[in-house]
Coordinates of C-alpha atoms in Angstrom, one line a residue:
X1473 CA 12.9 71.0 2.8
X1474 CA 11.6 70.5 -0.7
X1475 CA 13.0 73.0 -2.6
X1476 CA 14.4 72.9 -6.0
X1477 CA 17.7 75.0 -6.2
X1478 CA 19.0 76.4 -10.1
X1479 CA 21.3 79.2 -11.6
X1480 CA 19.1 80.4 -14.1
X1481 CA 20.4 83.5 -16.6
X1482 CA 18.6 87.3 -16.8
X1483 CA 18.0 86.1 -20.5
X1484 CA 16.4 82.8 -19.6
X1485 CA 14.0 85.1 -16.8
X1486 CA 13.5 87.2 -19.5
X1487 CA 12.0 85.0 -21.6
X1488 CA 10.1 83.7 -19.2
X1489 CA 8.7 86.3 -18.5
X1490 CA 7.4 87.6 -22.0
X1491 CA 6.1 83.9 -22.0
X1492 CA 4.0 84.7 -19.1
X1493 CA 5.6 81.3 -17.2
X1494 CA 6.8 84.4 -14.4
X1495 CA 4.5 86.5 -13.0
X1496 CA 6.1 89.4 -11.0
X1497 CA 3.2 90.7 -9.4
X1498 CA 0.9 88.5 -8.6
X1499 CA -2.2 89.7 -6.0
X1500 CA -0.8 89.4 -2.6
X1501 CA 2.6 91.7 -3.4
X1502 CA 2.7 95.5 -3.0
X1503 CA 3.9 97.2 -6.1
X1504 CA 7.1 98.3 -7.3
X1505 CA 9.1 100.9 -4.7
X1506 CA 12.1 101.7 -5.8
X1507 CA 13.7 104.7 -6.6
X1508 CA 16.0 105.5 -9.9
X1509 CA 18.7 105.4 -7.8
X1510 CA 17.9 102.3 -6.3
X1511 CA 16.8 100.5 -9.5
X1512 CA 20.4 101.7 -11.7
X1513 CA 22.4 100.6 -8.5
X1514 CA 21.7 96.8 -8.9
X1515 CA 21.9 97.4 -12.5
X1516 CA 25.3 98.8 -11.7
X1517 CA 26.5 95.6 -9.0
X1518 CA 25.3 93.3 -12.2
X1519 CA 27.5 94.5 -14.6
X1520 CA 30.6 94.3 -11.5
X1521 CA 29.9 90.8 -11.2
X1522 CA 28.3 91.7 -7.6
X1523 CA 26.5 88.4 -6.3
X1524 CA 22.7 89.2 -5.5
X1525 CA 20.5 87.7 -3.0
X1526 CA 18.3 84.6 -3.8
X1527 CA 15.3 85.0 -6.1
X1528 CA 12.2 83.0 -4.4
X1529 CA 9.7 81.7 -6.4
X1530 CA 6.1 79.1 -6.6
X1531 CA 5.5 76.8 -9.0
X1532 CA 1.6 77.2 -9.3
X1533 CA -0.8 74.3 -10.2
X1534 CA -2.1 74.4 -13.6
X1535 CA -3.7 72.5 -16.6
X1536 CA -1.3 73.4 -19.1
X1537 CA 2.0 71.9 -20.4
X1538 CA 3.8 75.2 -19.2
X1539 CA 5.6 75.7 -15.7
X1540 CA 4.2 79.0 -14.4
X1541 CA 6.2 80.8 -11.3
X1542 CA 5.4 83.4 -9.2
X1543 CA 7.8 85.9 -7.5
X1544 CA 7.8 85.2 -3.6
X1545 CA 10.5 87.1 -2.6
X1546 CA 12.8 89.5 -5.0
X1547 CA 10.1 90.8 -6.6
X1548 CA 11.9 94.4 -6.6
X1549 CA 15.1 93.3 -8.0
X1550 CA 13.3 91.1 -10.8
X1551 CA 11.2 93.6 -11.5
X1552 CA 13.8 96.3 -12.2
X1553 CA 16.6 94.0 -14.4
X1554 CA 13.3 92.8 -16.8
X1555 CA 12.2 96.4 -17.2
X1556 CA 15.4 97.8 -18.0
X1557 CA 16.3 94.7 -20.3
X1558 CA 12.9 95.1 -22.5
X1559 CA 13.3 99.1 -21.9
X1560 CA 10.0 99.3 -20.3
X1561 CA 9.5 101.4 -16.9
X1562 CA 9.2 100.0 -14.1
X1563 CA 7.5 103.6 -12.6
X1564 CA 4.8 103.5 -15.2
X1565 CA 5.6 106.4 -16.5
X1566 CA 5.4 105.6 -20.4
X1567 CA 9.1 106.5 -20.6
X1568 CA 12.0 104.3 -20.8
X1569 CA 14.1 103.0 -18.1
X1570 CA 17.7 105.0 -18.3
X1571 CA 20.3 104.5 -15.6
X1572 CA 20.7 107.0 -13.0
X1573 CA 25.0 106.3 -12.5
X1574 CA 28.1 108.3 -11.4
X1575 CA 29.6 106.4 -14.3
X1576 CA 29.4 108.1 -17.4
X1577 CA 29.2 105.4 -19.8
X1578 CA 25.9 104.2 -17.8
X1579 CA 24.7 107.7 -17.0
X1580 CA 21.3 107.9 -18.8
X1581 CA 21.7 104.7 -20.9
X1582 CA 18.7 102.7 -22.0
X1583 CA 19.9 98.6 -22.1
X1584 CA 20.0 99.1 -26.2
X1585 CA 22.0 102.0 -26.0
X1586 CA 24.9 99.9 -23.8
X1587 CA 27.9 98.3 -25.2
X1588 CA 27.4 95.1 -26.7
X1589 CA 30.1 93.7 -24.0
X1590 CA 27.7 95.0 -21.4
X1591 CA 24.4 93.8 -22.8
X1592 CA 26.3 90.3 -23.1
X1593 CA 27.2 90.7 -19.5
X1594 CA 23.7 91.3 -17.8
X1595 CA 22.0 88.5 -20.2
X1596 CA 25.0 86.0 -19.0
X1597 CA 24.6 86.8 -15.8
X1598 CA 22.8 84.2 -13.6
X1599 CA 20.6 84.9 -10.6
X1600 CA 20.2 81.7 -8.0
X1601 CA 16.6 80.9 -7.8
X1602 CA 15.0 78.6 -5.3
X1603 CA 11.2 77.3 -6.7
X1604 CA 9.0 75.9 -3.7
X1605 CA 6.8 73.6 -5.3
X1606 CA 3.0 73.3 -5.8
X1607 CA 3.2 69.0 -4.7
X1608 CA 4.5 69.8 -1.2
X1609 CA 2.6 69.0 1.5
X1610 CA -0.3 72.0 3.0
X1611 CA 1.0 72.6 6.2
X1612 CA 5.0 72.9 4.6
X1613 CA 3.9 75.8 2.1
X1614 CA 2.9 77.8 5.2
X1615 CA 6.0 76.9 7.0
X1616 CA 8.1 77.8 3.9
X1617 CA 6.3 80.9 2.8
X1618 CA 6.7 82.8 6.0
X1619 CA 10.7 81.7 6.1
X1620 CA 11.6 82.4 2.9
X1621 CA 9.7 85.8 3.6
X1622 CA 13.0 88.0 3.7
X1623 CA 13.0 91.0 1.7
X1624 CA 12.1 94.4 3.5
X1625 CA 8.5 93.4 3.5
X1626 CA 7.2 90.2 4.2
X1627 CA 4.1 88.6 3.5
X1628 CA 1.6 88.5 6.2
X1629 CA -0.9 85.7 6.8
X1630 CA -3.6 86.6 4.3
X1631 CA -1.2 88.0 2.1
X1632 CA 0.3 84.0 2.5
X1633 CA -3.1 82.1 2.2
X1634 CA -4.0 84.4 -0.8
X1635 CA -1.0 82.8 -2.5
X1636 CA -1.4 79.2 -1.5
X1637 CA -4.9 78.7 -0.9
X1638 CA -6.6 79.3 -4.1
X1639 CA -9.8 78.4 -5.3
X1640 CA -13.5 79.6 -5.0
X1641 CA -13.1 81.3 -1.4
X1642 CA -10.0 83.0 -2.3
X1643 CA -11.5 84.4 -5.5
X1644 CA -14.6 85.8 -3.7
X1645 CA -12.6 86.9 -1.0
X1646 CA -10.5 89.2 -3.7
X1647 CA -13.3 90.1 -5.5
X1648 CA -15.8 90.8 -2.6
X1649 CA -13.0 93.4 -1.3
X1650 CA -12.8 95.2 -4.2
X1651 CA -16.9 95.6 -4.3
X1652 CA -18.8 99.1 -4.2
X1653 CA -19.9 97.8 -0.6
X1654 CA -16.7 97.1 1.1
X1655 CA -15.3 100.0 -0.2
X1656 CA -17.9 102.3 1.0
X1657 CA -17.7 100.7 4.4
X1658 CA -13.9 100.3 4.8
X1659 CA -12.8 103.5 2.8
X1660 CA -9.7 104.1 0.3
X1661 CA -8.1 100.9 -0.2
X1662 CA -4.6 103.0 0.1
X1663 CA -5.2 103.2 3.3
X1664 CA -5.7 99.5 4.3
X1665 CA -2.9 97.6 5.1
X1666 CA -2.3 95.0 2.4
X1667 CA -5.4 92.6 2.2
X1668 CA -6.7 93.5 5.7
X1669 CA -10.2 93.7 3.7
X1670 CA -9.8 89.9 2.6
X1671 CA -8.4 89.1 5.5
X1672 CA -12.0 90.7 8.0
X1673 CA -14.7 89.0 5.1
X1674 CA -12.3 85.4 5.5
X1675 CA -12.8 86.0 9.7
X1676 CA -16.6 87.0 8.7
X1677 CA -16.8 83.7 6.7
X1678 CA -15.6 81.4 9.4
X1679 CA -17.6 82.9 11.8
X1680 CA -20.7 82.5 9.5
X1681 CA -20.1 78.8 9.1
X1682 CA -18.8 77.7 12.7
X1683 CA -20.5 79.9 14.8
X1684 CA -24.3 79.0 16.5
X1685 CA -24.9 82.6 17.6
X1686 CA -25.2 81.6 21.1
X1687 CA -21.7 80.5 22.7
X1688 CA -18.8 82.6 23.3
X1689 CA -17.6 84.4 19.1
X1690 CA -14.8 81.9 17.8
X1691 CA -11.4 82.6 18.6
X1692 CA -10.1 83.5 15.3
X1693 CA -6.7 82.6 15.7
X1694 CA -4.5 82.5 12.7
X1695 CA -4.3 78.6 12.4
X1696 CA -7.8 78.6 12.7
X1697 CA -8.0 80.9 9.6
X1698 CA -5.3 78.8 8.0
X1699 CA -7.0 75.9 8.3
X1700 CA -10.3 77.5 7.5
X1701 CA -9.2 79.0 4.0
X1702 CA -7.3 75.3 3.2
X1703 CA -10.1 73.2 4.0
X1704 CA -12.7 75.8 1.2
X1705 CA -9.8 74.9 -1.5
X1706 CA -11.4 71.4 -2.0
X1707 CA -15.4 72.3 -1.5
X1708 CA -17.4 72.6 -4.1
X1709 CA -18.4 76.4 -5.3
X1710 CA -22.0 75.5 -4.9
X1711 CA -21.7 74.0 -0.9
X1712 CA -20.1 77.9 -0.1
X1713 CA -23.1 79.9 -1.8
X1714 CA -25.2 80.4 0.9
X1715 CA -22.1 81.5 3.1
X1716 CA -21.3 84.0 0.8
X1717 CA -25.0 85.1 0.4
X1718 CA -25.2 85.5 4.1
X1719 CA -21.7 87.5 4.8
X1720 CA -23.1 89.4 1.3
X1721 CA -26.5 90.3 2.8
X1722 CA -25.1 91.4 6.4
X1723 CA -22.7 93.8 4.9
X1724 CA -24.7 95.2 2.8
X1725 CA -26.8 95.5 6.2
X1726 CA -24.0 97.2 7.7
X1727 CA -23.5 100.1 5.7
X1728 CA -27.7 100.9 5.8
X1729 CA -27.8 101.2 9.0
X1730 CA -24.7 102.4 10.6
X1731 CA -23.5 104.5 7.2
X1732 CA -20.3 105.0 5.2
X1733 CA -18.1 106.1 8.4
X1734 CA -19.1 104.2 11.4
X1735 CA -16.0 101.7 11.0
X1736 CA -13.4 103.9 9.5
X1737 CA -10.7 105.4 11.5
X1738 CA -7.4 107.3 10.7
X1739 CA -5.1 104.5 10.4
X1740 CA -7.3 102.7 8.1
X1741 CA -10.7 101.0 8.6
X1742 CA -12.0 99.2 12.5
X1743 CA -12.1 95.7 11.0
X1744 CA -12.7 94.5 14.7
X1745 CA -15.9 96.3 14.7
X1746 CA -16.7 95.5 11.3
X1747 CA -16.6 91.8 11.7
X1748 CA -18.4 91.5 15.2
X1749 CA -21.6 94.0 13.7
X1750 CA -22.0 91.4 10.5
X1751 CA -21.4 88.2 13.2
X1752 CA -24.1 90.2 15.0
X1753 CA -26.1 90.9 11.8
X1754 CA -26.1 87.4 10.3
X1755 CA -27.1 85.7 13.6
X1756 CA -30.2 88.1 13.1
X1757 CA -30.6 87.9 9.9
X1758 CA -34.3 87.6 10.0
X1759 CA -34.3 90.6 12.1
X1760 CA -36.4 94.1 10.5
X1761 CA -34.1 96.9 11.5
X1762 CA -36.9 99.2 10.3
X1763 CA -39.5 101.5 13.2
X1764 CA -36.1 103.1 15.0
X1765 CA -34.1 100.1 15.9
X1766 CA -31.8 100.4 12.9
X1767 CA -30.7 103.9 15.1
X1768 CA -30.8 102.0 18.1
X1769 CA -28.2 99.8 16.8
X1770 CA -25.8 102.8 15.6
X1771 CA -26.2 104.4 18.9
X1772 CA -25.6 101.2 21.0
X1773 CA -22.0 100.5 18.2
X1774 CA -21.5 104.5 19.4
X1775 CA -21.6 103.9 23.3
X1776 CA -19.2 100.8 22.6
X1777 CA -16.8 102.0 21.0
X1778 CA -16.6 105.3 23.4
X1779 CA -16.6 102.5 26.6
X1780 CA -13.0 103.0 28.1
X1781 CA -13.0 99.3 29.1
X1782 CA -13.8 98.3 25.5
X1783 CA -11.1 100.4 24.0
X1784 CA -8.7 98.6 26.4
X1785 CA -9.6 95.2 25.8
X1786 CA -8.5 92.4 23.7
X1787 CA -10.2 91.6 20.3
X1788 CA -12.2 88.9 21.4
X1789 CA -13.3 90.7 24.5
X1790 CA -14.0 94.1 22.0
X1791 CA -16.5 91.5 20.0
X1792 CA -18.1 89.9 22.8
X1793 CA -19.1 93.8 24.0
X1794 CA -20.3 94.9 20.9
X1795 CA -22.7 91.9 20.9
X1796 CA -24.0 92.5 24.1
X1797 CA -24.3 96.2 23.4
X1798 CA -26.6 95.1 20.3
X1799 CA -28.5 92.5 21.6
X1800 CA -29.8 94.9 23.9
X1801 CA -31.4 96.6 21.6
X1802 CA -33.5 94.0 21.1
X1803 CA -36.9 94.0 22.5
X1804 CA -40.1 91.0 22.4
X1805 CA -41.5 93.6 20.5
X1806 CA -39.4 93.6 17.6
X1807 CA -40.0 92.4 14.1
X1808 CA -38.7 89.0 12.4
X1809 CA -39.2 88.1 8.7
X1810 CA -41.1 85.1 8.0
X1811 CA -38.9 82.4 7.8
X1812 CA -41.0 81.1 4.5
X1813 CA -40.7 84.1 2.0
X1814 CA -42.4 82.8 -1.1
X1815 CA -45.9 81.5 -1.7
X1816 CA -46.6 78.2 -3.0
X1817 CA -47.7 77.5 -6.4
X1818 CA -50.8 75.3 -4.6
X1819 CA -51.8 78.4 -2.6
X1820 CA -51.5 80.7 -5.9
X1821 CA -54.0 78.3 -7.6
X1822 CA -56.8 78.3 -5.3
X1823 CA -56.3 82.3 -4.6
X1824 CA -56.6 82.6 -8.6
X1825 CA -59.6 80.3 -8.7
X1826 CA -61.4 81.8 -5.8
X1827 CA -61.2 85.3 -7.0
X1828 CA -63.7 86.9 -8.5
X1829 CA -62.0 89.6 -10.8
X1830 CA -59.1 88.3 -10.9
X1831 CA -57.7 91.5 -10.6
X1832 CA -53.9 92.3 -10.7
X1833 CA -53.4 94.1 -7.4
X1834 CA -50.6 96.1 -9.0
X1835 CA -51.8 97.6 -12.3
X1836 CA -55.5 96.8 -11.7
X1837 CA -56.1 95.0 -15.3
X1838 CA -57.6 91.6 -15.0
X1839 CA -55.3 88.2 -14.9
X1840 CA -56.8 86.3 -17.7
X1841 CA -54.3 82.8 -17.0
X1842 CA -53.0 81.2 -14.0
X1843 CA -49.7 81.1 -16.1
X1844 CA -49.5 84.7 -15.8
X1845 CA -50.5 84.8 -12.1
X1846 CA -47.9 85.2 -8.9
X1847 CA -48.9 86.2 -5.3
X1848 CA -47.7 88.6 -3.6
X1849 CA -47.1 90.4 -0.3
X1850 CA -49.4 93.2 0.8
X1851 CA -47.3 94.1 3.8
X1852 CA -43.6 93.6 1.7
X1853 CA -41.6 90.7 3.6
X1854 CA -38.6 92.2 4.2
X1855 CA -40.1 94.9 6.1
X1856 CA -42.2 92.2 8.1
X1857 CA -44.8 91.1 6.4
X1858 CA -45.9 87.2 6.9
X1859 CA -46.5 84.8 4.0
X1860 CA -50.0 84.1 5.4
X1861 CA -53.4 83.9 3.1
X1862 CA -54.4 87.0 5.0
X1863 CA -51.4 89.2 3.4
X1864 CA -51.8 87.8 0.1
X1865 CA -52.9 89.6 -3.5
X1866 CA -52.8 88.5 -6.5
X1867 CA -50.7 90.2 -9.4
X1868 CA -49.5 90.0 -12.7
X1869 CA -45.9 87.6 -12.8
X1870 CA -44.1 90.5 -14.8
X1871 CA -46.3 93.2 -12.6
X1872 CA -44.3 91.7 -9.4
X1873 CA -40.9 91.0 -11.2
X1874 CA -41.3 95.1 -12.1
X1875 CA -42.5 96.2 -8.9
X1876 CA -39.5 95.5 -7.2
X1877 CA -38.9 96.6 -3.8
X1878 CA -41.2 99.7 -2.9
X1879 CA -39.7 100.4 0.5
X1880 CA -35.4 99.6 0.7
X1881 CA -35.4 97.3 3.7
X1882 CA -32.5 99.0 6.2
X1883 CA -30.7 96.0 5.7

């Protein structure tokens, strides 16, 4: 194991900490838990020379000169000496951290207010920290993360890859989870578990760039995932665009047509449900859920999820059903965007020079340049309308950039 073992003094963590070369709460740890009582207690076992557990930390890959760390495991305990050492509270609560002790000369004492004897004490004191770091190999980091994971709450995978994995994906994932969308569709981010949103959009991801619609839904097993959210460290921002787009589009999709509560539930949100519908959704993304089959496919989610089999099967076999339930909703008669959306600049010319009054179709003046003509769609395209000659018009450019949508496409 590659780890690099050193007893480093609470003065030395201090300081590198007001440096910013230690971060103690970086984005895949829960926040600070412990009580007063809990917090002056290790205070207390530092200044009786009581050994503490390891401190577990990452050495993160940067550009700069400067080593920067992040807590693994011990966040709790390193969170609490710092805070009381620069007085700060560790309970944002604007006040400052005094000791909660059966000891009267700690009782209610600030770190400045201790004995000069005691503040020597807890600065001399040395904590042994083991760094894991950022040169080992891929597959070790997992291996090591979820080992060292001891304190009373471990990382779980995502929480894991969101540490390890960085990069483009992982940024969208984070910041995807936090959008008006996701929360609307997966409720009060209190109530998720910790970065179960990230962790559905990553399966959603996958599933948009290795399934063909037509074979059995990918087993989404966590080395799959693993492997998945390594491989997107190294490809380019641009290459993972139109994935992003796609998972984008289909949730938005989502919450149109089967609203805010369809995949909430009282332990949280159905992510299981959430990620088959947008599987479902992208394979069909040229599908118009407009004329009654955007309420076909919130019954036909309904009569799934109410299906006694389905709420005793397994994951993949709850996916597989609500894909069958909503591809029966399907019919020959239903309505597929155009796969070519806009119309060429060749086809806008000889529209513009054929018509007569070059009339703008939107605010009726006349177009007096082909540099300020566009073409548009009579019958809008999202809602079905082909990009054919005979659902053309000519408009104004600004007239159409203005116009926007007239009719919100349900999805």
């Amino acid at each position: 194991m590659q780890y690099v073992k050193a007893d480093e003094s609470i003065r030395n963590l201090v300081g590198n900490y007001r440096g910013g070369e230690l971060i103690l709460s970086p984005s895949f740890q829960r926040g600070y838990v412990w009580s007063a009582k809990q917090a002056s207690k290790l205070i207390e076992s530092i200044l009786m020379s009581i050994p503490l557990p390891s401190i577990y930390l990452y050495e993160l890959m940067g550009d700069s000169d400067k080593t920067v760390r992040e807590v693994i495991d011990g966040k709790q305990r390193l969170t609490t000496i710092i805070h009381f050492v620069l007085e700060k509270s560790p309970w944002n609560n604007g006040k400052k951290f005094r000791l909660t002790s059966k000891y009267p000369d700690l009782n209610g004492k600030t770190f400045n207010e201790l004995t000069v004897e005691q503040k020597k004490k807890i600065y001399g004191t040395k904590l042994r920290t083991i760094e894991i770091p950022s040169s080992i190999d891929p597959e070790m980091k997992y291996t090591l993360f979820e080992r060292v994971n001891v304190g009373s709450v471990s990382l779980n995978p995502q929480e894991i890859r969101n540490c390890i994995s960085r990069g483009h994906l992982n940024n969208w994932l984070n910041d995807m989870a936090e959008s008006n969308t996701c929360v609307r569709l997966m409720g009060n981010v209190e109530k998720n578990k910790r970065m179960e949103r990230q962790d559905a959009l990553l399966r959603m991801c996958l599933i948009q760039s290795e399934w063909n619609g037509r074979d059995e839904i990918p087993h989404l097993t966590k080395t799959r995932l693993d492997k998945f959210m390594r491989r997107h460290t190294v490809i380019e921002d641009k290459d993972m665009e139109p994935m992003f787009k796609s998972v984008s589009t289909a949730l938005k999709k989502a919450l149109t047509i089967f609203g805010e509560d369809a995949f909430k539930s009282p332990k949280g949100f159905d992510s299981r449900s959430l990620v088959a519908v947008v599987s479902w959704l992208m394979n069909h993304e040229d599908l118009v859920t407009t004329n009654g089959l955007g309420d076909k496919l919130k019954e036909s989610l309904d009569i799934a999820k109410s299906d006694l089999d389905f709420q005793s099967a397994s994951t993949r076999t709850k996916a597989g059903a609500i894909l069958h339930y909503l591809d029966e909703c399907i019919s020959e008669r239903a309505i597929r965007r155009d796969p070519i959306r806009r119309y060429s600049r060749t086809f806008a010319q000889k529209l513009f020079s054929e018509s007569t009054d070059k009339a703008c179709a939107i605010c009726s003046n006349q177009i007096h340049s082909f540099d300020d003509c566009d073409v548009d769609h009579r019958i809008p395209w999202a809602l079905g309308g082909k990009t054919s000659a005979d659902n053309a018009q000519l408009t104004h450019s600004r007239c159409n950039r203005q116009k926007g949508m007239q009719v919100e496409y349900n999805g």
